[in-house]
PDB file of C-alpha atoms in Angstrom:
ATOM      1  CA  UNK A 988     -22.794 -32.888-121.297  1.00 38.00           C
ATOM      2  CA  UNK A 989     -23.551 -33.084-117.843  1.00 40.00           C
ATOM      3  CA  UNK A 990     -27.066 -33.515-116.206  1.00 41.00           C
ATOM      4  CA  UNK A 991     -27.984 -32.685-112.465  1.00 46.00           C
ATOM      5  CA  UNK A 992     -30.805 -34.515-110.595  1.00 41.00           C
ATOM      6  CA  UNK A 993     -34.433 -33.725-110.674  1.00 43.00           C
ATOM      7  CA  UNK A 994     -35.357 -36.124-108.560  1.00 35.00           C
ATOM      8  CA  UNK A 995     -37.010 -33.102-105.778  1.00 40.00           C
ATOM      9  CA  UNK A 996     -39.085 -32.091-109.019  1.00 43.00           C
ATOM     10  CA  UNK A 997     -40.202 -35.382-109.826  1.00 44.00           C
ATOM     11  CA  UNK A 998     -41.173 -36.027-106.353  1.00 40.00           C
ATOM     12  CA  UNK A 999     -43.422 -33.262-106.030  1.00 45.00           C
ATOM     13  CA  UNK A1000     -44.982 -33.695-109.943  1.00 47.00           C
ATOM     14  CA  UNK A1001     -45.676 -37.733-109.197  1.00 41.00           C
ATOM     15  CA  UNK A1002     -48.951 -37.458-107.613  1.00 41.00           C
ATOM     16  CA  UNK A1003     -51.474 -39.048-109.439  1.00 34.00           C
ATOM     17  CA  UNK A1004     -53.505 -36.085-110.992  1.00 40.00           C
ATOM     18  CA  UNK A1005     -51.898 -32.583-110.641  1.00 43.00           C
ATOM     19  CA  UNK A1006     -52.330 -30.012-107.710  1.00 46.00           C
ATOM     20  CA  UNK A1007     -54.186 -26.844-108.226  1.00 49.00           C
ATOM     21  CA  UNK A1008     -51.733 -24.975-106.692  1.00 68.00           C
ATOM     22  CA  UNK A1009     -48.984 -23.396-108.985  1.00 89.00           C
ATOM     23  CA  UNK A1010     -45.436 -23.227-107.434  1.00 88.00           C
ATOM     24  CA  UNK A1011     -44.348 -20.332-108.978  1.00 89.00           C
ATOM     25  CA  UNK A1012     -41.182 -19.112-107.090  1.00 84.00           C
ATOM     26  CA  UNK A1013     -39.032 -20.329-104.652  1.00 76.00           C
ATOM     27  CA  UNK A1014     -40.368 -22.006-101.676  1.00 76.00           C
ATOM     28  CA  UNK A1015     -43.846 -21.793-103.507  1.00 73.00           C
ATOM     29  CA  UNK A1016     -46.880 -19.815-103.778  1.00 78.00           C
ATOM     30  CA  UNK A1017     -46.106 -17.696-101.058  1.00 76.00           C
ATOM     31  CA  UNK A1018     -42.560 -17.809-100.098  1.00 76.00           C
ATOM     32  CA  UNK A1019     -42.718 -20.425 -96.901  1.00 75.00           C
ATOM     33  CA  UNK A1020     -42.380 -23.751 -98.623  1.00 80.00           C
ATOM     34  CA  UNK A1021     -46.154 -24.472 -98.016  1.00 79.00           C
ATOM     35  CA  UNK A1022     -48.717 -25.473-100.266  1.00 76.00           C
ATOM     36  CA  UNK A1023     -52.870 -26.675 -99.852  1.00 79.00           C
ATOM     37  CA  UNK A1024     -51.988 -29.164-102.713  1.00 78.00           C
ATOM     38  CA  UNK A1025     -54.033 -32.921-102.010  1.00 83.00           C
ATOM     39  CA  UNK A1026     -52.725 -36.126-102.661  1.00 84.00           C
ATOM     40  CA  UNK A1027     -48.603 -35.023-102.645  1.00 82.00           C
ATOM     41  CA  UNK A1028     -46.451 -38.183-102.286  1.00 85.00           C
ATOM     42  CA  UNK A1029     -44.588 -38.414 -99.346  1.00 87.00           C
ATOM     43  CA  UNK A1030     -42.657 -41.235 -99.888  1.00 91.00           C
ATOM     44  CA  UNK A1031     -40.184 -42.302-103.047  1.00 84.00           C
ATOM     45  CA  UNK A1032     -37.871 -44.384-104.445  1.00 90.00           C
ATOM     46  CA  UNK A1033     -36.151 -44.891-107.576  1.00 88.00           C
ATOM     47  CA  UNK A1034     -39.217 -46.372-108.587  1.00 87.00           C
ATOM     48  CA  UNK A1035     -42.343 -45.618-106.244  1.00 92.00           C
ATOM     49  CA  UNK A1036     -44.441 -42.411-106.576  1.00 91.00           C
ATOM     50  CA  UNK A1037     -42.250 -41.888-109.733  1.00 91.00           C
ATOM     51  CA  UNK A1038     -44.654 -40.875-113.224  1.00 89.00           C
ATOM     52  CA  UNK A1039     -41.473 -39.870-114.810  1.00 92.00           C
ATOM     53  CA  UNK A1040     -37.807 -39.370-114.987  1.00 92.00           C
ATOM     54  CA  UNK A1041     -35.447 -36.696-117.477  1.00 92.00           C
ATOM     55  CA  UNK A1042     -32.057 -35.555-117.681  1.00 93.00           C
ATOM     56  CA  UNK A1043     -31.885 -31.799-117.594  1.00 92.00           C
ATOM     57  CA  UNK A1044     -29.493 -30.537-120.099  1.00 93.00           C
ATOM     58  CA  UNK A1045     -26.241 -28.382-118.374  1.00 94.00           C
ATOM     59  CA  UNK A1046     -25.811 -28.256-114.792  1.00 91.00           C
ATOM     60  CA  UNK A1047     -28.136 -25.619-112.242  1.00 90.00           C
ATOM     61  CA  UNK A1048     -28.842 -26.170-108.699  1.00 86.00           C
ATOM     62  CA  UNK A1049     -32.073 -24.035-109.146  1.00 91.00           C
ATOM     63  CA  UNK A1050     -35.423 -25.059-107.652  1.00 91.00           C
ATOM     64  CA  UNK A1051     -38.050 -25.879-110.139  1.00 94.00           C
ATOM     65  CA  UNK A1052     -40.876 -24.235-110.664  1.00 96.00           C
ATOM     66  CA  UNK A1053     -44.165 -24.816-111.899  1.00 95.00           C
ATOM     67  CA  UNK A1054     -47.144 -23.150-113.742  1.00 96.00           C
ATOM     68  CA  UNK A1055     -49.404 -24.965-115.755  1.00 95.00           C
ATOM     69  CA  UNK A1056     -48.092 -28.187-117.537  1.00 96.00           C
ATOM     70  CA  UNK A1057     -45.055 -26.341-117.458  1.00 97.00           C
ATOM     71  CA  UNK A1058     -41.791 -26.671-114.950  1.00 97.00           C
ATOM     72  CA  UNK A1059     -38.549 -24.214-115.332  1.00 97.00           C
ATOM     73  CA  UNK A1060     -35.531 -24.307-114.154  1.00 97.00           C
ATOM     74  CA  UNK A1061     -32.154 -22.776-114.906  1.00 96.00           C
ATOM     75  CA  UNK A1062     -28.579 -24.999-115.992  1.00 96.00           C
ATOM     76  CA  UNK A1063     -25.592 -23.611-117.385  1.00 94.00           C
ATOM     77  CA  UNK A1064     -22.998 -25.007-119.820  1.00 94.00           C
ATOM     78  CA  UNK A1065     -19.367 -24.463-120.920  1.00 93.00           C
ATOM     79  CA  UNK A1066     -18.158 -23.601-117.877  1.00 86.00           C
ATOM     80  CA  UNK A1067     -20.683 -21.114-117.080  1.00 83.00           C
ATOM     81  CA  UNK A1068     -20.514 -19.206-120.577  1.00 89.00           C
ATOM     82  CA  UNK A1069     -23.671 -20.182-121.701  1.00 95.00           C
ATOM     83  CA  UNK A1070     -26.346 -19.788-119.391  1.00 96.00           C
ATOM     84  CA  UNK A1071     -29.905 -21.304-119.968  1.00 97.00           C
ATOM     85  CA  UNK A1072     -33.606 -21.330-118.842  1.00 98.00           C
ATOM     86  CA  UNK A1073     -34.736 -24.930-119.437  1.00 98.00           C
ATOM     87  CA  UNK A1074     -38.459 -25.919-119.606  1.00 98.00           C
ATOM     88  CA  UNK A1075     -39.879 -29.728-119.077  1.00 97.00           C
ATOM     89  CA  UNK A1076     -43.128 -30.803-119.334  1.00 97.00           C
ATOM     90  CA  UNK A1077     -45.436 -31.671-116.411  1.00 95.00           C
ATOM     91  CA  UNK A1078     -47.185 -34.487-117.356  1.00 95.00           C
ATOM     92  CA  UNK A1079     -44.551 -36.609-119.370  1.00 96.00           C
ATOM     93  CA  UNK A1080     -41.177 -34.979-117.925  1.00 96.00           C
ATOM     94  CA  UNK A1081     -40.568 -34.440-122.139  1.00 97.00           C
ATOM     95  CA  UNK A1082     -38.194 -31.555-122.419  1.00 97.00           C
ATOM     96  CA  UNK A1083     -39.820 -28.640-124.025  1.00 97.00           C
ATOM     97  CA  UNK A1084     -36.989 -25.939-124.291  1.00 95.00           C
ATOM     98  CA  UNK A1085     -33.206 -25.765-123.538  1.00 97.00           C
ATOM     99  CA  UNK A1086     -32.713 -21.781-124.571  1.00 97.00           C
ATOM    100  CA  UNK A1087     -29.928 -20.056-124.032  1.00 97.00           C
ATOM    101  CA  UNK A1088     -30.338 -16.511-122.731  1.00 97.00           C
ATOM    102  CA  UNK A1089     -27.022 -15.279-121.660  1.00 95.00           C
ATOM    103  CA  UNK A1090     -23.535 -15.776-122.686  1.00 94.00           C
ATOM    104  CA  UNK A1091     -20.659 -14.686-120.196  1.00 89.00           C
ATOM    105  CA  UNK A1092     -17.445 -14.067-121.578  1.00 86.00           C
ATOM    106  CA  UNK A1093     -15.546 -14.692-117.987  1.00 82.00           C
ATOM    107  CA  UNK A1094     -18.128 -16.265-115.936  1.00 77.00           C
ATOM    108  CA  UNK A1095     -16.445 -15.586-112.741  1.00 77.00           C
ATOM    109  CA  UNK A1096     -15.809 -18.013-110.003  1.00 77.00           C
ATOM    110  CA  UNK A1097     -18.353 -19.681-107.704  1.00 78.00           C
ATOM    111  CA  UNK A1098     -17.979 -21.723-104.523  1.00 77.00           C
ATOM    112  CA  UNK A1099     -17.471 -25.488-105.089  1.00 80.00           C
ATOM    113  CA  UNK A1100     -21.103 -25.856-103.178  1.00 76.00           C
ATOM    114  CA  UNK A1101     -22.661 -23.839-106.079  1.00 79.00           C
ATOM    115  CA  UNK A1102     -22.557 -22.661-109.983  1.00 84.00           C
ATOM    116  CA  UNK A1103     -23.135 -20.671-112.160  1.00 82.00           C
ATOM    117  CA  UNK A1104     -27.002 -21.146-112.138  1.00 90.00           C
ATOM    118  CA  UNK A1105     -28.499 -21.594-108.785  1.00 90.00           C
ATOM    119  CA  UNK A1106     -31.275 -18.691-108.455  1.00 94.00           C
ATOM    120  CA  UNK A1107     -34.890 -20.031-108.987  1.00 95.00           C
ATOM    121  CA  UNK A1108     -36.730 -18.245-112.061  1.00 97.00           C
ATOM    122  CA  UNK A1109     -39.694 -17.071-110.800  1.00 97.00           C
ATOM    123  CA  UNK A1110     -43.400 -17.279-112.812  1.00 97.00           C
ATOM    124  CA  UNK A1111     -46.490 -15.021-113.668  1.00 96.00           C
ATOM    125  CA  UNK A1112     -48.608 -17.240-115.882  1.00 94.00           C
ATOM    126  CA  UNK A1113     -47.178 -15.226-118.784  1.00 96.00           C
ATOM    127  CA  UNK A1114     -43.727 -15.132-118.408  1.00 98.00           C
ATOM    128  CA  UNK A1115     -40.791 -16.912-116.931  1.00 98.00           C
ATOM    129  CA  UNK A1116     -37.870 -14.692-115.227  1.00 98.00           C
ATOM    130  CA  UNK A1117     -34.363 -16.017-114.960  1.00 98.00           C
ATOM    131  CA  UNK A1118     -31.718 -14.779-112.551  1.00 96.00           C
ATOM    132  CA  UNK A1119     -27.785 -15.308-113.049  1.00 94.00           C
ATOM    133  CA  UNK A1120     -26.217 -12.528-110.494  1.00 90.00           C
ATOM    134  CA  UNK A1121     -23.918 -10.422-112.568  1.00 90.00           C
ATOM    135  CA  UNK A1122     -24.296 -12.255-115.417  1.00 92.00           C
ATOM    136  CA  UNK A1123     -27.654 -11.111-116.244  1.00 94.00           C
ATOM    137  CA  UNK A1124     -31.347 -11.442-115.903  1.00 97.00           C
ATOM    138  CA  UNK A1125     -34.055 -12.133-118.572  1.00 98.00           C
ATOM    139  CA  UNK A1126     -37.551 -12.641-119.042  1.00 98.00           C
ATOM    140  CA  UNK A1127     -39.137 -15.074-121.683  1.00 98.00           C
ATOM    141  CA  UNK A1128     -42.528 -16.072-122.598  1.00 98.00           C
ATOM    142  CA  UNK A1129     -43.897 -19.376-122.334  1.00 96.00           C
ATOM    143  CA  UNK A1130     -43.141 -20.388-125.630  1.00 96.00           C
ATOM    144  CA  UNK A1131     -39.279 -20.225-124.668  1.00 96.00           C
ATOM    145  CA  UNK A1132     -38.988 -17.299-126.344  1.00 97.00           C
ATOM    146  CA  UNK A1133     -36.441 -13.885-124.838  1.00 98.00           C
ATOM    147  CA  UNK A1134     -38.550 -10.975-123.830  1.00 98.00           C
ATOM    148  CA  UNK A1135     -35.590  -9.013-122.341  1.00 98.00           C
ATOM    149  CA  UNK A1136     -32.352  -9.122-120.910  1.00 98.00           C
ATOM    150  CA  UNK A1137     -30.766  -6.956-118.595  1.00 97.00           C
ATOM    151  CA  UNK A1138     -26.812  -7.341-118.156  1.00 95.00           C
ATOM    152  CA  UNK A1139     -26.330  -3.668-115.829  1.00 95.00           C
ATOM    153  CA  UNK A1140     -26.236  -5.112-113.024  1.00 92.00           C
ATOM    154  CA  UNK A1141     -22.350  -4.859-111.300  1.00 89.00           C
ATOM    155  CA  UNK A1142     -21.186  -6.420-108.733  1.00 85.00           C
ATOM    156  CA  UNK A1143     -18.928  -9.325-107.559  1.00 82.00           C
ATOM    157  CA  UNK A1144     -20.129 -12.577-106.758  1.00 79.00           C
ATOM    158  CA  UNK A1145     -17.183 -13.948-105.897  1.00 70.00           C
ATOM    159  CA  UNK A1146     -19.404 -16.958-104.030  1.00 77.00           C
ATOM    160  CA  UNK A1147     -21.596 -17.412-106.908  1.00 74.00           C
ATOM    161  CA  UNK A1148     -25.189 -15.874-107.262  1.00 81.00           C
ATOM    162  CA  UNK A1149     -27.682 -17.403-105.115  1.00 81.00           C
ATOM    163  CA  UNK A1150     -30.670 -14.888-104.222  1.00 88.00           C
ATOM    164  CA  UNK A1151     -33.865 -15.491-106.201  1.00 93.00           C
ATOM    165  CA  UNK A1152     -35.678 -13.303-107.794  1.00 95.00           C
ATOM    166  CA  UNK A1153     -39.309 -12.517-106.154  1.00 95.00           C
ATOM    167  CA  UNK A1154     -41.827 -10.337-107.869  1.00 96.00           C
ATOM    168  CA  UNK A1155     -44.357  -7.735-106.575  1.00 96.00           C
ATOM    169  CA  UNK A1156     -46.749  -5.936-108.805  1.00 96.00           C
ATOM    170  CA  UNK A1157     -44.837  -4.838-111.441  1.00 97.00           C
ATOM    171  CA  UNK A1158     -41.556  -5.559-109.995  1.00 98.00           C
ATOM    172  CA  UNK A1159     -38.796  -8.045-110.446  1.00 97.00           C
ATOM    173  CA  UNK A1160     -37.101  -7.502-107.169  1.00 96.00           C
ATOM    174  CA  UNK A1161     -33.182  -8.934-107.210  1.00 95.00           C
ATOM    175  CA  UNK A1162     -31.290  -9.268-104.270  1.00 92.00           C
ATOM    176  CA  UNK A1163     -27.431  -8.207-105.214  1.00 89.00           C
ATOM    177  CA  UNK A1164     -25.183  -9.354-102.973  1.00 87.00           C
ATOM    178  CA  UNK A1165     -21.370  -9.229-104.239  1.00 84.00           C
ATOM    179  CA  UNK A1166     -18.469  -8.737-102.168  1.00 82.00           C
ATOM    180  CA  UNK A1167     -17.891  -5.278-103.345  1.00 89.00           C
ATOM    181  CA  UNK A1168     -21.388  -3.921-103.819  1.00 87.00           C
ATOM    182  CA  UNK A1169     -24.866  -4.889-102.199  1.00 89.00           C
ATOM    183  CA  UNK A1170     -27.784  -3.753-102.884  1.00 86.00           C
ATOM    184  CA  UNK A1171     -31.157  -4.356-103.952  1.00 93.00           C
ATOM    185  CA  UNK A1172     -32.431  -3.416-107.360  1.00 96.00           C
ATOM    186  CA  UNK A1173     -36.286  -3.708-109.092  1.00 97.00           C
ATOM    187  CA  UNK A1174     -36.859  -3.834-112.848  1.00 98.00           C
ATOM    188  CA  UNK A1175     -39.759  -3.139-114.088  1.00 98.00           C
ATOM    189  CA  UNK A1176     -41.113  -6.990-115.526  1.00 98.00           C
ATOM    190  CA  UNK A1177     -41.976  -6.163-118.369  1.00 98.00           C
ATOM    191  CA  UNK A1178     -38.671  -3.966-120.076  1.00 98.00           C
ATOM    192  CA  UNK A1179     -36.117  -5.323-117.828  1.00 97.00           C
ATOM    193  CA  UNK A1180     -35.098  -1.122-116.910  1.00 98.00           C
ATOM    194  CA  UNK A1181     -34.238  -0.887-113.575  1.00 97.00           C
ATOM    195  CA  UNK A1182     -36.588   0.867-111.823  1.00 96.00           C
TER     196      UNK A1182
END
């Protein structure tokens, strides 16, 4: 089985007590990649500013994020037929769940600068959503555990999907953006029915 790096993820989870701030979608709190958090490294090695180290199961170029002692990501295995949301913990980098959510028959191709799981799940404090472009969306609790899945969505992503989903209110907001059919879509977060 393949592993890819965590090494951005350990970087920001080395200081030595945790930030306040949650990072609970990509680019953080709000969306620009900035956070109030004290005491951040901002310098590492293979060993300095390093409290742990893990291989993540599968393969996913999805930015982690964090909620609690909790940090998600997204891999994919098989050639993209199995499709996971993987969950490590914060303070020991000890991997807490590897669940698979989706299976794609034909997962499609992707560009050789992506795969087949590169959106960034985003968090609410009670649930984790995952994002695979066509291939499907889900929501799980914290305890790993599927909420929903929604598979409705058509569309080609000939590239690979790469838009992360953002939430507002109620809202799982997915940016679709095939090479047949774009469009935005929102499901409501807590059926998965596209609102």
């Amino acid at each position: 089985m393949r592993f890819h790096s965590l090494l951005l993820a350990i970087a920001l989870l080395t200081s030595t007590s945790f930030a306040a701030d949650e990072w609970p979608q990509f680019r953080g709190p709000d969306g620009q990649g900035h956070s109030d958090a004290e005491g951040v490294p901002t310098e590492w090695s293979e060993t300095k500013n390093v409290a742990w180290k893990t291989p993540v199961p599968g393969k996913g170029w999805s930015s982690p994020v964090i909620w609690g002692n909790q940090v998600w990501m997204t891999s994919s295995t098989d050639a993209g037929k199995s499709l996971h949301a993987v969950c490590i913990e914060r303070s020991s980098g000890r991997l807490l769940f590897d669940k698979k959510v989706l299976t794609a028959d034909d997962p499609g191709r992707h560009h050789k600068q992506n795969g087949y799981a590169s959106p960034t799940p985003v968090l609410d404090g009670e649930r984790v959503y995952v994002h695979f472009g066509p291939r499907g969306t889900a929501a799980l609790d914290t305890q790993g555990n599927v909420v929903w899945r929604n598979t409705e969505l058509e569309y080609n992503a000939l590239q690979g999907a790469g838009s992360s989903p953002i939430l507002h209110g109620a809202r799982l907001i997915l940016t679709c953006d095939g090479i047949d059919n774009q469009f935005l879509v929102a499901l409501n977060k807590h059926t998965g029915e596209i609102i």
